[in-house]
């Protein structure tokens, strides 16, 4: 089996990760105590990818939970699915990184990183054939960005031939949590470019937009936003977790998506997104799913794909669909919008199919696009960074840590 080890760092990463484990535990029919209570053998067929089988058939997530302060960890331990994680895999310091990348990377993080790597090694030794790692973190805070970057470089050093993918919450233009976000983001993006194989960019503002516009929520909280992110994560990993007609793994995804090693920042989207209460008025079909997946308003990063061109696209459909219909639909998209695809990659859309839809839906689709429009995102951070760096604002917080 090709296992994936999941690492979550910082407050944001842990909250997203917690939702992700809830989502895939429901999909695999695993209850809050880690026991299997599903009704379909397919749920168990490739469960080893994300779970380890423990004592008396208990399933334990291959997750490493990391933070520099105890609060988020305690919240996860107290949550309904808190009992499912291995207690030794919670690693936290007491002081917190205080939103400073330097503290997460050099001072606080460096003290913790060896004990984290020990846990990662233990998890890696428990696998038959390790496929890779996925890391959840945000680039705005201190722990997720600083300690996250440090972990990336350590994991890359120790497992150079394994796939490293990250789900990174990038600072958004309007919704800003901290003033020093641009500094933290610039410092981490450098590490992501060097050490990582695939980065799925997620953006709070785009998530808020989806909640307001498409889901018609009045005041969405982080819970709703993380629900969307976990839908993407579950969609991306679905072809690893369930048998399907056209299957792919992390490496296949990277090979098909990354034309040049540094261009591995993807935009993601999911369909169907329907406002609560109007589900029964829609009959889902492959063309409708495709239309919503490629819709610019559906992107979870605040950059408009119509401002750039797609280098490559991967689509992952779930549900009882005919392969032929999906293939035809993808061809149609490429021919109709050929101006949005670069001409030097002739068939740039890869599709994979999986028979098992998410809980409560007949079919769904996940969209991953490698588009040149993602540069908006970095340009924005860069402008904010330059504005502050020119005046050397807040720099002493970074220089004092080394």
JSON list of N, CA and C in Angstrom, two decimals, residues 242-292:
[
{"chain": "A", "resi": 242, "resn": "UNK", "atom": "N", "xyz": [-9.60, 5.23, -2.53]},
{"chain": "A", "resi": 242, "resn": "UNK", "atom": "CA", "xyz": [-10.62, 4.31, -3.03]},
{"chain": "A", "resi": 242, "resn": "UNK", "atom": "C", "xyz": [-10.20, 3.77, -4.38]},
{"chain": "A", "resi": 243, "resn": "UNK", "atom": "N", "xyz": [-10.58, 2.54, -4.68]},
{"chain": "A", "resi": 243, "resn": "UNK", "atom": "CA", "xyz": [-10.31, 2.02, -6.01]},
{"chain": "A", "resi": 243, "resn": "UNK", "atom": "C", "xyz": [-11.20, 2.72, -7.03]},
{"chain": "A", "resi": 244, "resn": "UNK", "atom": "N", "xyz": [-10.71, 2.95, -8.22]},
{"chain": "A", "resi": 244, "resn": "UNK", "atom": "CA", "xyz": [-11.53, 3.62, -9.22]},
{"chain": "A", "resi": 244, "resn": "UNK", "atom": "C", "xyz": [-11.14, 3.16, -10.60]},
{"chain": "A", "resi": 245, "resn": "UNK", "atom": "N", "xyz": [-11.81, 3.72, -11.61]},
{"chain": "A", "resi": 245, "resn": "UNK", "atom": "CA", "xyz": [-11.51, 3.29, -12.97]},
{"chain": "A", "resi": 245, "resn": "UNK", "atom": "C", "xyz": [-10.21, 3.90, -13.46]},
{"chain": "A", "resi": 246, "resn": "UNK", "atom": "N", "xyz": [-10.04, 5.19, -13.19]},
{"chain": "A", "resi": 246, "resn": "UNK", "atom": "CA", "xyz": [-8.80, 5.85, -13.60]},
{"chain": "A", "resi": 246, "resn": "UNK", "atom": "C", "xyz": [-8.14, 6.32, -12.32]},
{"chain": "A", "resi": 247, "resn": "UNK", "atom": "N", "xyz": [-7.14, 5.60, -11.86]},
{"chain": "A", "resi": 247, "resn": "UNK", "atom": "CA", "xyz": [-6.61, 5.97, -10.57]},
{"chain": "A", "resi": 247, "resn": "UNK", "atom": "C", "xyz": [-5.31, 6.74, -10.68]},
{"chain": "A", "resi": 248, "resn": "UNK", "atom": "N", "xyz": [-5.05, 7.55, -9.68]},
{"chain": "A", "resi": 248, "resn": "UNK", "atom": "CA", "xyz": [-3.80, 8.30, -9.71]},
{"chain": "A", "resi": 248, "resn": "UNK", "atom": "C", "xyz": [-3.28, 8.37, -8.29]},
{"chain": "A", "resi": 249, "resn": "UNK", "atom": "N", "xyz": [-1.99, 8.56, -8.14]},
{"chain": "A", "resi": 249, "resn": "UNK", "atom": "CA", "xyz": [-1.45, 8.79, -6.81]},
{"chain": "A", "resi": 249, "resn": "UNK", "atom": "C", "xyz": [-0.76, 10.15, -6.80]},
{"chain": "A", "resi": 250, "resn": "UNK", "atom": "N", "xyz": [-0.15, 10.48, -5.66]},
{"chain": "A", "resi": 250, "resn": "UNK", "atom": "CA", "xyz": [0.46, 11.80, -5.52]},
{"chain": "A", "resi": 250, "resn": "UNK", "atom": "C", "xyz": [1.53, 12.03, -6.59]},
{"chain": "A", "resi": 251, "resn": "UNK", "atom": "N", "xyz": [2.32, 10.99, -6.86]},
{"chain": "A", "resi": 251, "resn": "UNK", "atom": "CA", "xyz": [3.41, 11.18, -7.82]},
{"chain": "A", "resi": 251, "resn": "UNK", "atom": "C", "xyz": [2.86, 11.39, -9.22]},
{"chain": "A", "resi": 252, "resn": "UNK", "atom": "N", "xyz": [1.83, 10.60, -9.60]},
{"chain": "A", "resi": 252, "resn": "UNK", "atom": "CA", "xyz": [1.23, 10.78, -10.91]},
{"chain": "A", "resi": 252, "resn": "UNK", "atom": "C", "xyz": [0.70, 12.19, -11.05]},
{"chain": "A", "resi": 253, "resn": "UNK", "atom": "N", "xyz": [0.07, 12.66, -9.97]},
{"chain": "A", "resi": 253, "resn": "UNK", "atom": "CA", "xyz": [-0.50, 14.01, -9.99]},
{"chain": "A", "resi": 253, "resn": "UNK", "atom": "C", "xyz": [0.62, 15.03, -10.24]},
{"chain": "A", "resi": 254, "resn": "UNK", "atom": "N", "xyz": [1.72, 14.89, -9.49]},
{"chain": "A", "resi": 254, "resn": "UNK", "atom": "CA", "xyz": [2.83, 15.84, -9.65]},
{"chain": "A", "resi": 254, "resn": "UNK", "atom": "C", "xyz": [3.42, 15.76, -11.05]},
{"chain": "A", "resi": 255, "resn": "UNK", "atom": "N", "xyz": [3.61, 14.54, -11.55]},
{"chain": "A", "resi": 255, "resn": "UNK", "atom": "CA", "xyz": [4.21, 14.38, -12.87]},
{"chain": "A", "resi": 255, "resn": "UNK", "atom": "C", "xyz": [3.34, 15.05, -13.93]},
{"chain": "A", "resi": 256, "resn": "UNK", "atom": "N", "xyz": [2.03, 14.92, -13.78]},
{"chain": "A", "resi": 256, "resn": "UNK", "atom": "CA", "xyz": [1.15, 15.48, -14.79]},
{"chain": "A", "resi": 256, "resn": "UNK", "atom": "C", "xyz": [0.90, 16.97, -14.62]},
{"chain": "A", "resi": 257, "resn": "UNK", "atom": "N", "xyz": [1.19, 17.49, -13.43]},
{"chain": "A", "resi": 257, "resn": "UNK", "atom": "CA", "xyz": [0.80, 18.87, -13.14]},
{"chain": "A", "resi": 257, "resn": "UNK", "atom": "C", "xyz": [1.95, 19.86, -13.19]},
{"chain": "A", "resi": 258, "resn": "UNK", "atom": "N", "xyz": [3.19, 19.39, -13.00]},
{"chain": "A", "resi": 258, "resn": "UNK", "atom": "CA", "xyz": [4.30, 20.33, -12.82]},
{"chain": "A", "resi": 258, "resn": "UNK", "atom": "C", "xyz": [5.20, 20.33, -14.04]},
{"chain": "A", "resi": 259, "resn": "UNK", "atom": "N", "xyz": [5.07, 21.31, -14.93]},
{"chain": "A", "resi": 259, "resn": "UNK", "atom": "CA", "xyz": [5.91, 21.35, -16.12]},
{"chain": "A", "resi": 259, "resn": "UNK", "atom": "C", "xyz": [7.34, 21.77, -15.82]},
{"chain": "A", "resi": 260, "resn": "UNK", "atom": "N", "xyz": [7.51, 22.68, -14.84]},
{"chain": "A", "resi": 260, "resn": "UNK", "atom": "CA", "xyz": [8.84, 23.11, -14.41]},
{"chain": "A", "resi": 260, "resn": "UNK", "atom": "C", "xyz": [8.87, 23.04, -12.90]},
{"chain": "A", "resi": 261, "resn": "UNK", "atom": "N", "xyz": [9.99, 22.60, -12.32]},
{"chain": "A", "resi": 261, "resn": "UNK", "atom": "CA", "xyz": [9.97, 22.26, -10.89]},
{"chain": "A", "resi": 261, "resn": "UNK", "atom": "C", "xyz": [9.50, 23.39, -9.98]},
{"chain": "A", "resi": 262, "resn": "UNK", "atom": "N", "xyz": [9.74, 24.64, -10.37]},
{"chain": "A", "resi": 262, "resn": "UNK", "atom": "CA", "xyz": [9.36, 25.71, -9.45]},
{"chain": "A", "resi": 262, "resn": "UNK", "atom": "C", "xyz": [7.89, 26.11, -9.57]},
{"chain": "A", "resi": 263, "resn": "UNK", "atom": "N", "xyz": [7.25, 25.68, -10.66]},
{"chain": "A", "resi": 263, "resn": "UNK", "atom": "CA", "xyz": [5.86, 26.08, -10.87]},
{"chain": "A", "resi": 263, "resn": "UNK", "atom": "C", "xyz": [4.91, 25.02, -10.32]},
{"chain": "A", "resi": 264, "resn": "UNK", "atom": "N", "xyz": [4.89, 24.90, -9.00]},
{"chain": "A", "resi": 264, "resn": "UNK", "atom": "CA", "xyz": [4.03, 23.86, -8.45]},
{"chain": "A", "resi": 264, "resn": "UNK", "atom": "C", "xyz": [2.97, 24.44, -7.51]},
{"chain": "A", "resi": 265, "resn": "UNK", "atom": "N", "xyz": [2.50, 25.64, -7.81]},
{"chain": "A", "resi": 265, "resn": "UNK", "atom": "CA", "xyz": [1.48, 26.25, -6.96]},
{"chain": "A", "resi": 265, "resn": "UNK", "atom": "C", "xyz": [0.13, 26.14, -7.67]},
{"chain": "A", "resi": 266, "resn": "UNK", "atom": "N", "xyz": [-0.79, 25.39, -7.10]},
{"chain": "A", "resi": 266, "resn": "UNK", "atom": "CA", "xyz": [-2.04, 25.09, -7.81]},
{"chain": "A", "resi": 266, "resn": "UNK", "atom": "C", "xyz": [-3.22, 25.85, -7.21]},
{"chain": "A", "resi": 267, "resn": "UNK", "atom": "N", "xyz": [-4.20, 26.11, -8.08]},
{"chain": "A", "resi": 267, "resn": "UNK", "atom": "CA", "xyz": [-5.47, 26.62, -7.58]},
{"chain": "A", "resi": 267, "resn": "UNK", "atom": "C", "xyz": [-6.41, 25.43, -7.47]},
{"chain": "A", "resi": 268, "resn": "UNK", "atom": "N", "xyz": [-7.27, 25.45, -6.48]},
{"chain": "A", "resi": 268, "resn": "UNK", "atom": "CA", "xyz": [-8.17, 24.32, -6.30]},
{"chain": "A", "resi": 268, "resn": "UNK", "atom": "C", "xyz": [-9.62, 24.78, -6.26]},
{"chain": "A", "resi": 269, "resn": "UNK", "atom": "N", "xyz": [-10.52, 23.87, -6.59]},
{"chain": "A", "resi": 269, "resn": "UNK", "atom": "CA", "xyz": [-11.94, 24.16, -6.49]},
{"chain": "A", "resi": 269, "resn": "UNK", "atom": "C", "xyz": [-12.70, 22.86, -6.32]},
{"chain": "A", "resi": 270, "resn": "UNK", "atom": "N", "xyz": [-13.91, 22.94, -5.78]},
{"chain": "A", "resi": 270, "resn": "UNK", "atom": "CA", "xyz": [-14.75, 21.74, -5.71]},
{"chain": "A", "resi": 270, "resn": "UNK", "atom": "C", "xyz": [-16.13, 22.04, -6.25]},
{"chain": "A", "resi": 271, "resn": "UNK", "atom": "N", "xyz": [-16.80, 21.00, -6.71]},
{"chain": "A", "resi": 271, "resn": "UNK", "atom": "CA", "xyz": [-18.19, 21.12, -7.12]},
{"chain": "A", "resi": 271, "resn": "UNK", "atom": "C", "xyz": [-18.85, 19.82, -6.67]},
{"chain": "A", "resi": 272, "resn": "UNK", "atom": "N", "xyz": [-20.14, 19.76, -6.42]},
{"chain": "A", "resi": 272, "resn": "UNK", "atom": "CA", "xyz": [-21.08, 20.87, -6.46]},
{"chain": "A", "resi": 272, "resn": "UNK", "atom": "C", "xyz": [-21.10, 21.64, -5.14]},
{"chain": "A", "resi": 273, "resn": "UNK", "atom": "N", "xyz": [-21.19, 22.95, -5.26]},
{"chain": "A", "resi": 273, "resn": "UNK", "atom": "CA", "xyz": [-21.44, 23.77, -4.07]},
{"chain": "A", "resi": 273, "resn": "UNK", "atom": "C", "xyz": [-22.85, 24.31, -4.21]},
{"chain": "A", "resi": 274, "resn": "UNK", "atom": "N", "xyz": [-23.74, 23.89, -3.34]},
{"chain": "A", "resi": 274, "resn": "UNK", "atom": "CA", "xyz": [-25.12, 24.36, -3.45]},
{"chain": "A", "resi": 274, "resn": "UNK", "atom": "C", "xyz": [-25.52, 24.99, -2.14]},
{"chain": "A", "resi": 275, "resn": "UNK", "atom": "N", "xyz": [-26.32, 26.04, -2.22]},
{"chain": "A", "resi": 275, "resn": "UNK", "atom": "CA", "xyz": [-26.80, 26.69, -1.01]},
{"chain": "A", "resi": 275, "resn": "UNK", "atom": "C", "xyz": [-27.62, 25.68, -0.21]},
{"chain": "A", "resi": 276, "resn": "UNK", "atom": "N", "xyz": [-27.51, 25.77, 1.10]},
{"chain": "A", "resi": 276, "resn": "UNK", "atom": "CA", "xyz": [-28.21, 24.83, 1.97]},
{"chain": "A", "resi": 276, "resn": "UNK", "atom": "C", "xyz": [-29.72, 24.99, 1.76]},
{"chain": "A", "resi": 277, "resn": "UNK", "atom": "N", "xyz": [-30.38, 23.89, 1.39]},
{"chain": "A", "resi": 277, "resn": "UNK", "atom": "CA", "xyz": [-31.83, 24.00, 1.18]},
{"chain": "A", "resi": 277, "resn": "UNK", "atom": "C", "xyz": [-32.23, 24.04, -0.28]},
{"chain": "A", "resi": 278, "resn": "UNK", "atom": "N", "xyz": [-31.28, 24.29, -1.19]},
{"chain": "A", "resi": 278, "resn": "UNK", "atom": "CA", "xyz": [-31.68, 24.26, -2.60]},
{"chain": "A", "resi": 278, "resn": "UNK", "atom": "C", "xyz": [-31.10, 23.04, -3.31]},
{"chain": "A", "resi": 279, "resn": "UNK", "atom": "N", "xyz": [-30.65, 22.05, -2.52]},
{"chain": "A", "resi": 279, "resn": "UNK", "atom": "CA", "xyz": [-30.07, 20.86, -3.15]},
{"chain": "A", "resi": 279, "resn": "UNK", "atom": "C", "xyz": [-31.08, 20.13, -4.02]},
{"chain": "A", "resi": 280, "resn": "UNK", "atom": "N", "xyz": [-32.32, 20.03, -3.50]},
{"chain": "A", "resi": 280, "resn": "UNK", "atom": "CA", "xyz": [-33.25, 19.15, -4.21]},
{"chain": "A", "resi": 280, "resn": "UNK", "atom": "C", "xyz": [-33.71, 19.74, -5.53]},
{"chain": "A", "resi": 281, "resn": "UNK", "atom": "N", "xyz": [-33.38, 21.03, -5.77]},
{"chain": "A", "resi": 281, "resn": "UNK", "atom": "CA", "xyz": [-33.81, 21.64, -7.03]},
{"chain": "A", "resi": 281, "resn": "UNK", "atom": "C", "xyz": [-32.79, 21.42, -8.14]},
{"chain": "A", "resi": 282, "resn": "UNK", "atom": "N", "xyz": [-31.67, 20.76, -7.81]},
{"chain": "A", "resi": 282, "resn": "UNK", "atom": "CA", "xyz": [-30.64, 20.58, -8.83]},
{"chain": "A", "resi": 282, "resn": "UNK", "atom": "C", "xyz": [-30.46, 19.12, -9.15]},
{"chain": "A", "resi": 283, "resn": "UNK", "atom": "N", "xyz": [-30.42, 18.81, -10.43]},
{"chain": "A", "resi": 283, "resn": "UNK", "atom": "CA", "xyz": [-30.07, 17.46, -10.81]},
{"chain": "A", "resi": 283, "resn": "UNK", "atom": "C", "xyz": [-28.64, 17.50, -11.35]},
{"chain": "A", "resi": 284, "resn": "UNK", "atom": "N", "xyz": [-27.74, 16.84, -10.67]},
{"chain": "A", "resi": 284, "resn": "UNK", "atom": "CA", "xyz": [-26.33, 16.96, -11.05]},
{"chain": "A", "resi": 284, "resn": "UNK", "atom": "C", "xyz": [-26.04, 16.15, -12.31]},
{"chain": "A", "resi": 285, "resn": "UNK", "atom": "N", "xyz": [-25.21, 16.72, -13.17]},
{"chain": "A", "resi": 285, "resn": "UNK", "atom": "CA", "xyz": [-24.77, 15.97, -14.35]},
{"chain": "A", "resi": 285, "resn": "UNK", "atom": "C", "xyz": [-23.32, 16.33, -14.58]},
{"chain": "A", "resi": 286, "resn": "UNK", "atom": "N", "xyz": [-22.65, 15.54, -15.40]},
{"chain": "A", "resi": 286, "resn": "UNK", "atom": "CA", "xyz": [-21.22, 15.79, -15.64]},
{"chain": "A", "resi": 286, "resn": "UNK", "atom": "C", "xyz": [-20.99, 17.18, -16.25]},
{"chain": "A", "resi": 287, "resn": "UNK", "atom": "N", "xyz": [-21.78, 17.59, -17.27]},
{"chain": "A", "resi": 287, "resn": "UNK", "atom": "CA", "xyz": [-21.54, 18.93, -17.81]},
{"chain": "A", "resi": 287, "resn": "UNK", "atom": "C", "xyz": [-21.71, 20.03, -16.76]},
{"chain": "A", "resi": 288, "resn": "UNK", "atom": "N", "xyz": [-22.71, 19.85, -15.89]},
{"chain": "A", "resi": 288, "resn": "UNK", "atom": "CA", "xyz": [-22.95, 20.88, -14.88]},
{"chain": "A", "resi": 288, "resn": "UNK", "atom": "C", "xyz": [-21.81, 20.94, -13.87]},
{"chain": "A", "resi": 289, "resn": "UNK", "atom": "N", "xyz": [-21.34, 19.76, -13.46]},
{"chain": "A", "resi": 289, "resn": "UNK", "atom": "CA", "xyz": [-20.19, 19.70, -12.54]},
{"chain": "A", "resi": 289, "resn": "UNK", "atom": "C", "xyz": [-18.99, 20.39, -13.18]},
{"chain": "A", "resi": 290, "resn": "UNK", "atom": "N", "xyz": [-18.75, 20.07, -14.45]},
{"chain": "A", "resi": 290, "resn": "UNK", "atom": "CA", "xyz": [-17.58, 20.62, -15.13]},
{"chain": "A", "resi": 290, "resn": "UNK", "atom": "C", "xyz": [-17.67, 22.13, -15.19]},
{"chain": "A", "resi": 291, "resn": "UNK", "atom": "N", "xyz": [-18.87, 22.62, -15.53]},
{"chain": "A", "resi": 291, "resn": "UNK", "atom": "CA", "xyz": [-19.05, 24.07, -15.63]},
{"chain": "A", "resi": 291, "resn": "UNK", "atom": "C", "xyz": [-18.74, 24.73, -14.30]},
{"chain": "A", "resi": 292, "resn": "UNK", "atom": "N", "xyz": [-19.23, 24.12, -13.20]},
{"chain": "A", "resi": 292, "resn": "UNK", "atom": "CA", "xyz": [-18.98, 24.75, -11.91]},
{"chain": "A", "resi": 292, "resn": "UNK", "atom": "C", "xyz": [-17.52, 24.61, -11.49]}
]
